[in-house]
Amino acid sequence: MMQFFEYITMTKQYDIFYTDSVNSPLHWHYYSEILYILKGSVTLICNNTEAVLNEGDLCYIYPLQLHEIRKARHLEVNYAVLKFDIHNLHIPQAYLLKFYNCFIHRTRQNDFAIILTQNQICRERMETLIKDIVHEFTEKHEFYALQIQAHIFSLLIMFARTMPEERKCFEEQRGDNHYSFHHILEYIDTHSAEPLEIQVLADMCHMSYSYFAKLFRENYGRSCKEYITYIRLNKAQELLLHTDRDLNDIALETGFFDCSHFIRTYKKWKGITPKQERLKLSN
């Protein structure tokens, strides 16, 4: 069964490495991710939006964002990847809500990722921070985790200081259900080929239909029904472009009522039919 959820056993507090790979298909995860481009360019596709990250650019990807990375140009690529659970950073209570508003909570569908370009940051300082984080994680000298945490705080503060004030001012009281509510995305991803009813999903989170629908839109920038369709369409597109399965099979595999429903929904999403999409690729 196709899934977009990227499972990583975070037995360590961080996952940090350099890579030249641009084979990062559509996925999502519970942790935050920072990318720093050392050489070349990559294309980040996130929430139906694309951005090219060039050498010296720094990018923060929110938790739970559906995203992928592709090569932008025919150049050598090398970049640093920092993955971490922001809940484990031990943020002081006085700054906790502000940090969560900046780096966890999304309020609009057009929220993308936070990108700092070379003209917004001191590249020399940024590169020193990133290289020191990777070095500390690799060598694991005494107090290395504390040093990594300090540097990640420095990076996050840089991101926060570039945000528009209205983005940082979003404050919403959330109940105890907030974090368990996040796990509903994993359930949707795993069961997207099956009939999914919003009321059943709300019951799973011990919420009323109206509160669940309101909270879902506030956190993920679209309704739950729209999100389910979005997941199904992306899975269908993967099968459409990378297999030779016929449209009936793809429709059934990805949770559409029938082939006609799949074709109508796909055309509304992409502006062309699935058959036209496949022909475009073959050409």
Coordinates of C-alpha atoms in Angstrom, one line a residue, residues 115-122 162:
I115 CA 13.2 30.3 3.2
L116 CA 16.1 32.6 3.9
T117 CA 18.1 33.7 0.8
Q118 CA 21.7 34.9 0.7
N119 CA 20.7 38.5 0.8
Q120 CA 18.7 38.0 4.0
I121 CA 21.5 36.3 6.0
C122 CA 25.2 36.3 6.6
T162 CA 12.3 37.4 9.2

